[in-house]
């Protein structure tokens, strides 16, 4: 191609019809007609393996901002429920049975968030009003999360790791390159745009240890994408041809309009205007577009999955759920150990100071089928048990005792 540019100033070439891009330096030695094809430059890369990040698929339906706000709402709602329960006059009239502290409020709210509820619903009207509002919040959040999770599990999303040059130079996982000895090298090297300068600086850095990033053969760049995480920058027209039959390739969304293909003529040629007028006629009549649709490679092998087709959920899709169960088991065992240690030292400390203050740390043996509540009279000599048997819902048994040391 460059030999043609060398011959043209000598008037040895009358016409050049090829994929020749119009450049200022070339226009100094030859004439160009108006462009007959406008092309852009973009990034070509291999589609990421969809199974690489399925470990975190349970977190994909919600952005991290939503997760943080949900955690804040959970803690704040539990706090206000606890305050509401403590200040409500309901329990002053009906007794404190069922009144919730912060621990019970938090676990009840957490259960409601998972649509499981808790041990008991607050009995005060103010507490139930607050919980009802939190129920509505949980229904909306869980419904949105469930719908998005189903979409993530059943519909494959071919999303590139980045969609622009700025995003590419901001990461360190992928290397990039372009065709050596072409316009792109001159374009990057002479550009004053910060992004393009950063792209060229990266290419020069990679070229020190890997000369393939500036290989003149496009096939080398394509093969390199299959061996490692690599991005090829070049003409989109060539990339569309490669993508037509290689379904595991994809391009970025950003396209740079920097290629204009035209017919080359000698300097000051009398035929420049004639060819330009004919190209305009072909464009206005749609003939060039017809030729493109007829002869352009079509994507006959890469079909997008139909929305009516069902996708079986594999084990790797749900691996995060199994891992989460394992984490829950381990966390439960750790908390159990912490409980044993805490109660052991707390009981030991209380016994050394004052045995009467450690009543709350002692174990109470009860039969849940017979005894539901225990009421101790003010004189400390009579204990009243309320029976919960089916046939004795309103029966009471009085036990007389002189000394009660443990309950």
Short mmCIF file of N, CA and C in Angstrom, two decimals, residues 356 358-367 373-376 383 403-407:
data_model
loop_
_atom_site.label_atom_id
_atom_site.label_comp_id
_atom_site.label_asym_id
_atom_site.label_seq_id
_atom_site.Cartn_x
_atom_site.Cartn_y
_atom_site.Cartn_z
N UNK A 356 -26.66 -13.59 94.51
CA UNK A 356 -28.05 -13.24 94.25
C UNK A 356 -28.23 -12.49 92.93
N UNK A 358 -26.89 -13.28 90.14
CA UNK A 358 -26.66 -14.17 89.00
C UNK A 358 -27.86 -15.04 88.69
N UNK A 359 -29.03 -14.65 89.20
CA UNK A 359 -30.22 -15.47 88.95
C UNK A 359 -30.51 -15.55 87.46
N UNK A 360 -30.28 -14.47 86.72
CA UNK A 360 -30.60 -14.44 85.28
C UNK A 360 -29.68 -15.32 84.47
N UNK A 361 -28.56 -15.79 85.06
CA UNK A 361 -27.65 -16.65 84.32
C UNK A 361 -27.89 -18.13 84.59
N UNK A 362 -28.83 -18.45 85.46
CA UNK A 362 -29.06 -19.84 85.82
C UNK A 362 -30.06 -20.48 84.87
N UNK A 363 -29.99 -21.78 84.81
CA UNK A 363 -30.88 -22.54 83.93
C UNK A 363 -32.17 -22.87 84.65
N UNK A 364 -33.29 -22.66 83.98
CA UNK A 364 -34.60 -22.95 84.55
C UNK A 364 -35.17 -24.16 83.84
N UNK A 365 -35.51 -25.20 84.56
CA UNK A 365 -36.10 -26.40 83.99
C UNK A 365 -37.60 -26.22 83.92
N UNK A 366 -38.18 -26.22 82.74
CA UNK A 366 -39.62 -26.01 82.57
C UNK A 366 -40.16 -27.05 81.62
N UNK A 367 -41.43 -27.29 81.71
CA UNK A 367 -42.15 -28.17 80.79
C UNK A 367 -43.07 -27.30 79.96
N UNK A 373 -46.46 -19.67 82.07
CA UNK A 373 -46.07 -18.46 82.78
C UNK A 373 -45.98 -18.74 84.27
N UNK A 374 -45.10 -18.05 84.88
CA UNK A 374 -44.90 -18.21 86.31
C UNK A 374 -45.00 -16.84 86.96
N UNK A 375 -45.87 -16.71 87.94
CA UNK A 375 -46.08 -15.43 88.61
C UNK A 375 -45.75 -15.58 90.08
N UNK A 376 -44.87 -14.79 90.56
CA UNK A 376 -44.49 -14.83 91.96
C UNK A 376 -45.17 -13.69 92.70
N UNK A 383 -46.16 -19.15 94.66
CA UNK A 383 -45.92 -19.12 93.23
C UNK A 383 -47.15 -19.64 92.53
N UNK A 403 -39.22 -21.25 100.73
CA UNK A 403 -37.96 -20.69 100.24
C UNK A 403 -37.88 -20.90 98.73
N UNK A 404 -37.67 -19.84 98.04
CA UNK A 404 -37.47 -19.89 96.58
C UNK A 404 -36.13 -19.26 96.29
N UNK A 405 -35.19 -20.08 95.88
CA UNK A 405 -33.86 -19.57 95.57
C UNK A 405 -33.62 -19.44 94.07
N UNK A 406 -34.34 -20.29 93.28
CA UNK A 406 -34.12 -20.25 91.84
C UNK A 406 -35.45 -20.28 91.12
N UNK A 407 -35.50 -19.63 89.96
CA UNK A 407 -36.67 -19.66 89.08
C UNK A 407 -36.18 -20.03 87.70
#
